[in-house]
Amino acid sequence: MFAFVTAPPSPDHDASPELRVEARDPADLCWQTDVGLGIDVAVDLARPQRWRSVAIARWEEADPELLDALIGAKARRRLGKLRTELLLSGRSRGKEDKSLVLASPDPWLRVAAIDALNRRLQLPLDQALVDAERGVARERAAETLEPGPVHERVIGEALVIARQAASGFADYLSTLADSATSIPAELYAGLERLVDGYETLRRTVVDGPEKELAKVGRTWARLLAQLPVVNRYSSEEASGDDLQVVAVDNDALTSLVDPRQLPARVVGIGRAAAEVRMEEVRLDEGPAVLVTVPAYGPRLPAADLADRLLVRLVDRKSGKVHQPAMLTLVTGDEAGQLGADSPVFARVVPLHGSSPEDLRADVFDVDSDVVPAQADSDGALLRARRAAAVLREWRLAMAEARLGDLAARHRRLARLVDVLKPDVPDTDRPVFDGGPTLAELADLAESPDTGHSWAATMQGPGDCLVAELAAAHAIR
């Protein structure tokens, strides 16, 4: 890792951080988490046992105890020394291109890894379960801090997230109690861990009864009274859940979704077909295109996510980017009128003199800072889509294996290798930056204990989410 130091700090809070420590190697599965007090941390889901980067906006405002919990006292002192040396030198920017060892605290890495999976993992996850685990993980990270203002702030954030997820978490437990005949042991253990975390958070509330959190415990007790716990699946065949393919009209102009540009589980992302469709229409102002992209799965995305999607037309030849337009979620009969049998995001976008054959429709989240790809053949775009596909299939395969279905893991990973072969003919070349090779994936299909680093992506901070186990259980 190397450190960048900027001194003196800029008064602009949107400026570069005063200190930043970052790994050198390229990676396609990174995401950054704000842990508060001007400190951002990032993990690479291909190597979740270590920090990918740590950024400190204002050194003087950063809490030493929180920094020690995140990166260790030795690294904090080294960064402080670098900053002092730069200030004394009179230079405006410095770079320490030497080995800088950061601590690897599992509780905090787990917080960042869950946030990264929430952003990157294109699986049909129950969002309440994801958020419940985000809240519980923050409570456990808070246990690394001494009682005081910073500890209270982290616990407060954990409570906010856990409360918001409580109703959905309880609904999941209630549905499981009413519809299932048994609970796989691994899923039971994960749910129990989350329920215990909710009970710990409930005990931190001293100003009155905590109805939202207590509801989870009551529903859990009802579920345990109704369902037995089993160690393995009894079925021998998986449901045949294939790599997601989004059907499109072959006569329409199409574009690929860029998973770097928007959160997971908002729009459909396939492997064998482009998802974004453009059809020529005419407005009073002149020629235009109707842009549609399918929503992800049967559940509609939350309003705070659905209301943040935009589309911009990009000229495939010049790279010129047209003015973005907000997409609208269309359902029911209105979606049917657009030729869709499920919810879609849609918008009519003027062409402004361009030919639709020369344009790529780029769908993105309002906060995305990724430069739009000029063409669907863009190497970084295709690499990001392969990374999303591998992350999805690998983690689902391992969740299925954790629930006892080892054959499903083999079938899923073998199928993934077959799907990727046309894009990655060299089996010894990484499928994406930081990822495994096809040869390694083929080995992992036979056994996860190959010694390859990719097998460690689901250990420690990268361990299975409860929501992943629930998703694997649901597809049976």
Short mmCIF file of N, CA and C in Angstrom, two decimals, residues 66-156:
data_model
loop_
_atom_site.label_atom_id
_atom_site.label_comp_id
_atom_site.label_asym_id
_atom_site.label_seq_id
_atom_site.Cartn_x
_atom_site.Cartn_y
_atom_site.Cartn_z
N LEU A 66 -10.75 5.76 16.91
CA LEU A 66 -11.37 5.11 15.75
C LEU A 66 -10.31 4.70 14.74
N LEU A 67 -9.32 5.57 14.51
CA LEU A 67 -8.24 5.21 13.58
C LEU A 67 -7.47 3.99 14.08
N ASP A 68 -7.20 3.94 15.39
CA ASP A 68 -6.50 2.78 15.95
C ASP A 68 -7.31 1.51 15.75
N ALA A 69 -8.64 1.60 15.90
CA ALA A 69 -9.50 0.43 15.70
C ALA A 69 -9.51 0.00 14.25
N LEU A 70 -9.38 0.95 13.33
CA LEU A 70 -9.47 0.64 11.91
C LEU A 70 -8.14 0.18 11.32
N ILE A 71 -7.05 0.91 11.61
CA ILE A 71 -5.78 0.62 10.93
C ILE A 71 -4.64 0.29 11.88
N GLY A 72 -4.85 0.46 13.20
CA GLY A 72 -3.81 0.17 14.17
C GLY A 72 -3.04 1.43 14.56
N ALA A 73 -2.57 1.45 15.80
CA ALA A 73 -1.87 2.64 16.32
C ALA A 73 -0.56 2.89 15.57
N LYS A 74 0.14 1.83 15.18
CA LYS A 74 1.42 2.00 14.49
C LYS A 74 1.22 2.70 13.15
N ALA A 75 0.23 2.27 12.39
CA ALA A 75 -0.03 2.91 11.09
C ALA A 75 -0.50 4.35 11.29
N ARG A 76 -1.32 4.59 12.32
CA ARG A 76 -1.78 5.97 12.58
C ARG A 76 -0.59 6.88 12.88
N ARG A 77 0.34 6.41 13.70
CA ARG A 77 1.51 7.23 14.02
C ARG A 77 2.36 7.47 12.78
N ARG A 78 2.49 6.48 11.92
CA ARG A 78 3.28 6.64 10.70
C ARG A 78 2.66 7.68 9.77
N LEU A 79 1.34 7.64 9.63
CA LEU A 79 0.66 8.63 8.79
C LEU A 79 0.80 10.03 9.39
N GLY A 80 0.68 10.13 10.71
CA GLY A 80 0.86 11.43 11.35
C GLY A 80 2.25 11.99 11.12
N LYS A 81 3.26 11.10 11.14
CA LYS A 81 4.63 11.54 10.89
C LYS A 81 4.79 12.01 9.45
N LEU A 82 4.19 11.28 8.50
CA LEU A 82 4.25 11.70 7.10
C LEU A 82 3.64 13.09 6.91
N ARG A 83 2.52 13.32 7.56
CA ARG A 83 1.84 14.61 7.44
C ARG A 83 2.70 15.72 8.02
N THR A 84 3.30 15.48 9.17
CA THR A 84 4.16 16.49 9.80
C THR A 84 5.36 16.80 8.91
N GLU A 85 5.99 15.76 8.36
CA GLU A 85 7.15 15.97 7.48
C GLU A 85 6.76 16.81 6.27
N LEU A 86 5.58 16.57 5.73
CA LEU A 86 5.15 17.32 4.55
C LEU A 86 4.88 18.78 4.90
N LEU A 87 4.25 19.01 6.04
CA LEU A 87 3.99 20.38 6.47
C LEU A 87 5.29 21.16 6.66
N LEU A 88 6.29 20.50 7.25
CA LEU A 88 7.56 21.17 7.50
C LEU A 88 8.33 21.42 6.20
N SER A 89 8.09 20.59 5.18
CA SER A 89 8.82 20.75 3.92
C SER A 89 8.29 21.90 3.08
N GLY A 90 7.04 22.32 3.34
CA GLY A 90 6.44 23.39 2.56
C GLY A 90 5.83 22.92 1.27
N ARG A 91 5.91 21.61 0.96
CA ARG A 91 5.30 21.08 -0.27
C ARG A 91 3.79 20.94 -0.09
N SER A 92 3.07 20.96 -1.22
CA SER A 92 1.60 20.87 -1.16
C SER A 92 1.10 19.44 -1.21
N ARG A 93 1.94 18.50 -1.61
CA ARG A 93 1.48 17.13 -1.74
C ARG A 93 2.66 16.17 -1.62
N GLY A 94 2.45 15.06 -0.95
CA GLY A 94 3.50 14.07 -0.79
C GLY A 94 2.99 12.68 -1.04
N LYS A 95 3.91 11.77 -1.34
CA LYS A 95 3.53 10.38 -1.59
C LYS A 95 4.56 9.48 -0.94
N GLU A 96 4.07 8.56 -0.13
CA GLU A 96 4.92 7.56 0.51
C GLU A 96 4.72 6.26 -0.25
N ASP A 97 5.65 5.96 -1.12
CA ASP A 97 5.53 4.77 -1.96
C ASP A 97 6.32 3.62 -1.34
N LYS A 98 6.00 3.33 -0.11
CA LYS A 98 6.68 2.26 0.61
C LYS A 98 5.64 1.34 1.23
N SER A 99 6.12 0.23 1.73
CA SER A 99 5.20 -0.70 2.39
C SER A 99 4.64 -0.07 3.64
N LEU A 100 3.33 -0.02 3.74
CA LEU A 100 2.66 0.54 4.91
C LEU A 100 1.65 -0.51 5.37
N VAL A 101 1.92 -1.10 6.50
CA VAL A 101 1.10 -2.20 6.99
C VAL A 101 -0.04 -1.66 7.83
N LEU A 102 -1.28 -1.95 7.42
CA LEU A 102 -2.45 -1.57 8.19
C LEU A 102 -2.97 -2.77 8.96
N ALA A 103 -3.53 -2.51 10.11
CA ALA A 103 -4.20 -3.58 10.85
C ALA A 103 -5.39 -4.08 10.04
N SER A 104 -5.83 -5.31 10.32
CA SER A 104 -6.95 -5.92 9.60
C SER A 104 -8.00 -6.38 10.61
N PRO A 105 -8.74 -5.44 11.18
CA PRO A 105 -9.71 -5.79 12.22
C PRO A 105 -10.98 -6.41 11.62
N ASP A 106 -11.23 -7.67 11.90
CA ASP A 106 -12.35 -8.38 11.30
C ASP A 106 -13.70 -7.67 11.48
N PRO A 107 -14.03 -7.16 12.68
CA PRO A 107 -15.36 -6.53 12.82
C PRO A 107 -15.57 -5.34 11.88
N TRP A 108 -14.53 -4.52 11.69
CA TRP A 108 -14.68 -3.36 10.81
C TRP A 108 -14.61 -3.76 9.34
N LEU A 109 -13.76 -4.74 9.02
CA LEU A 109 -13.73 -5.25 7.65
C LEU A 109 -15.07 -5.87 7.27
N ARG A 110 -15.72 -6.51 8.26
CA ARG A 110 -17.03 -7.10 8.00
C ARG A 110 -18.06 -6.02 7.68
N VAL A 111 -18.02 -4.92 8.39
CA VAL A 111 -18.93 -3.80 8.10
C VAL A 111 -18.75 -3.35 6.65
N ALA A 112 -17.50 -3.15 6.25
CA ALA A 112 -17.24 -2.68 4.88
C ALA A 112 -17.59 -3.74 3.85
N ALA A 113 -17.33 -5.02 4.15
CA ALA A 113 -17.63 -6.08 3.20
C ALA A 113 -19.14 -6.22 2.97
N ILE A 114 -19.93 -6.11 4.04
CA ILE A 114 -21.39 -6.20 3.89
C ILE A 114 -21.90 -5.03 3.05
N ASP A 115 -21.38 -3.84 3.30
CA ASP A 115 -21.79 -2.69 2.49
C ASP A 115 -21.41 -2.89 1.03
N ALA A 116 -20.22 -3.46 0.78
CA ALA A 116 -19.79 -3.71 -0.60
C ALA A 116 -20.69 -4.76 -1.26
N LEU A 117 -21.04 -5.81 -0.54
CA LEU A 117 -21.93 -6.81 -1.10
C LEU A 117 -23.33 -6.23 -1.35
N ASN A 118 -23.77 -5.37 -0.47
CA ASN A 118 -25.06 -4.71 -0.66
C ASN A 118 -25.07 -3.91 -1.97
N ARG A 119 -23.95 -3.31 -2.29
CA ARG A 119 -23.84 -2.51 -3.52
C ARG A 119 -23.61 -3.37 -4.76
N ARG A 120 -22.81 -4.43 -4.64
CA ARG A 120 -22.30 -5.14 -5.81
C ARG A 120 -23.01 -6.46 -6.14
N LEU A 121 -23.63 -7.11 -5.17
CA LEU A 121 -24.08 -8.48 -5.37
C LEU A 121 -25.45 -8.54 -6.04
N GLN A 122 -25.46 -9.03 -7.28
CA GLN A 122 -26.67 -9.08 -8.09
C GLN A 122 -27.38 -10.42 -7.85
N LEU A 123 -27.89 -10.59 -6.63
CA LEU A 123 -28.65 -11.76 -6.24
C LEU A 123 -29.99 -11.31 -5.67
N PRO A 124 -31.03 -12.15 -5.75
CA PRO A 124 -32.34 -11.77 -5.20
C PRO A 124 -32.34 -11.83 -3.67
N LEU A 125 -31.66 -10.88 -3.06
CA LEU A 125 -31.53 -10.85 -1.60
C LEU A 125 -32.72 -10.13 -0.97
N ASP A 126 -33.13 -10.58 0.19
CA ASP A 126 -34.12 -9.86 0.98
C ASP A 126 -33.41 -8.66 1.61
N GLN A 127 -33.81 -7.45 1.18
CA GLN A 127 -33.09 -6.25 1.62
C GLN A 127 -33.17 -6.06 3.13
N ALA A 128 -34.26 -6.47 3.74
CA ALA A 128 -34.36 -6.34 5.20
C ALA A 128 -33.31 -7.19 5.90
N LEU A 129 -33.05 -8.39 5.37
CA LEU A 129 -32.02 -9.24 5.97
C LEU A 129 -30.64 -8.63 5.79
N VAL A 130 -30.39 -8.06 4.61
CA VAL A 130 -29.10 -7.40 4.37
C VAL A 130 -28.92 -6.24 5.36
N ASP A 131 -29.95 -5.41 5.50
CA ASP A 131 -29.83 -4.25 6.39
C ASP A 131 -29.76 -4.67 7.85
N ALA A 132 -30.47 -5.73 8.22
CA ALA A 132 -30.36 -6.23 9.58
C ALA A 132 -28.92 -6.62 9.88
N GLU A 133 -28.27 -7.28 8.94
CA GLU A 133 -26.87 -7.68 9.15
C GLU A 133 -25.95 -6.47 9.14
N ARG A 134 -26.26 -5.46 8.35
CA ARG A 134 -25.46 -4.22 8.38
C ARG A 134 -25.53 -3.58 9.76
N GLY A 135 -26.73 -3.56 10.35
CA GLY A 135 -26.86 -2.97 11.68
C GLY A 135 -26.14 -3.77 12.75
N VAL A 136 -26.31 -5.09 12.73
CA VAL A 136 -25.68 -5.95 13.73
C VAL A 136 -24.15 -5.89 13.59
N ALA A 137 -23.64 -5.85 12.37
CA ALA A 137 -22.19 -5.76 12.17
C ALA A 137 -21.64 -4.48 12.77
N ARG A 138 -22.34 -3.38 12.66
CA ARG A 138 -21.88 -2.14 13.25
C ARG A 138 -21.88 -2.21 14.78
N GLU A 139 -22.86 -2.89 15.34
CA GLU A 139 -22.86 -3.05 16.81
C GLU A 139 -21.63 -3.83 17.24
N ARG A 140 -21.26 -4.86 16.50
CA ARG A 140 -20.09 -5.66 16.88
C ARG A 140 -18.80 -4.88 16.65
N ALA A 141 -18.76 -4.03 15.64
CA ALA A 141 -17.59 -3.17 15.45
C ALA A 141 -17.48 -2.17 16.58
N ALA A 142 -18.60 -1.68 17.07
CA ALA A 142 -18.59 -0.72 18.18
C ALA A 142 -17.97 -1.32 19.44
N GLU A 143 -18.04 -2.64 19.58
CA GLU A 143 -17.47 -3.30 20.76
C GLU A 143 -15.96 -3.17 20.81
N THR A 144 -15.31 -2.78 19.69
CA THR A 144 -13.86 -2.57 19.69
C THR A 144 -13.49 -1.21 20.24
N LEU A 145 -14.48 -0.37 20.54
CA LEU A 145 -14.24 0.99 21.01
C LEU A 145 -14.56 1.11 22.50
N GLU A 146 -13.85 1.99 23.17
CA GLU A 146 -14.14 2.27 24.57
C GLU A 146 -15.42 3.10 24.66
N PRO A 147 -16.17 2.99 25.78
CA PRO A 147 -17.36 3.84 25.96
C PRO A 147 -17.01 5.31 25.81
N GLY A 148 -17.85 6.03 25.08
CA GLY A 148 -17.59 7.44 24.84
C GLY A 148 -18.34 7.91 23.61
N PRO A 149 -18.10 9.12 23.16
CA PRO A 149 -18.85 9.69 22.04
C PRO A 149 -18.75 8.89 20.74
N VAL A 150 -17.55 8.39 20.39
CA VAL A 150 -17.40 7.65 19.14
C VAL A 150 -18.16 6.33 19.21
N HIS A 151 -18.05 5.64 20.35
CA HIS A 151 -18.80 4.40 20.55
C HIS A 151 -20.30 4.66 20.43
N GLU A 152 -20.78 5.72 21.04
CA GLU A 152 -22.21 6.05 20.99
C GLU A 152 -22.65 6.37 19.57
N ARG A 153 -21.78 7.03 18.80
CA ARG A 153 -22.16 7.37 17.43
C ARG A 153 -22.30 6.10 16.58
N VAL A 154 -21.37 5.15 16.74
CA VAL A 154 -21.45 3.91 15.96
C VAL A 154 -22.67 3.09 16.39
N ILE A 155 -22.93 3.01 17.70
CA ILE A 155 -24.12 2.30 18.18
C ILE A 155 -25.38 2.98 17.67
N GLY A 156 -25.39 4.29 17.65
CA GLY A 156 -26.56 5.02 17.13
C GLY A 156 -26.83 4.71 15.68
#
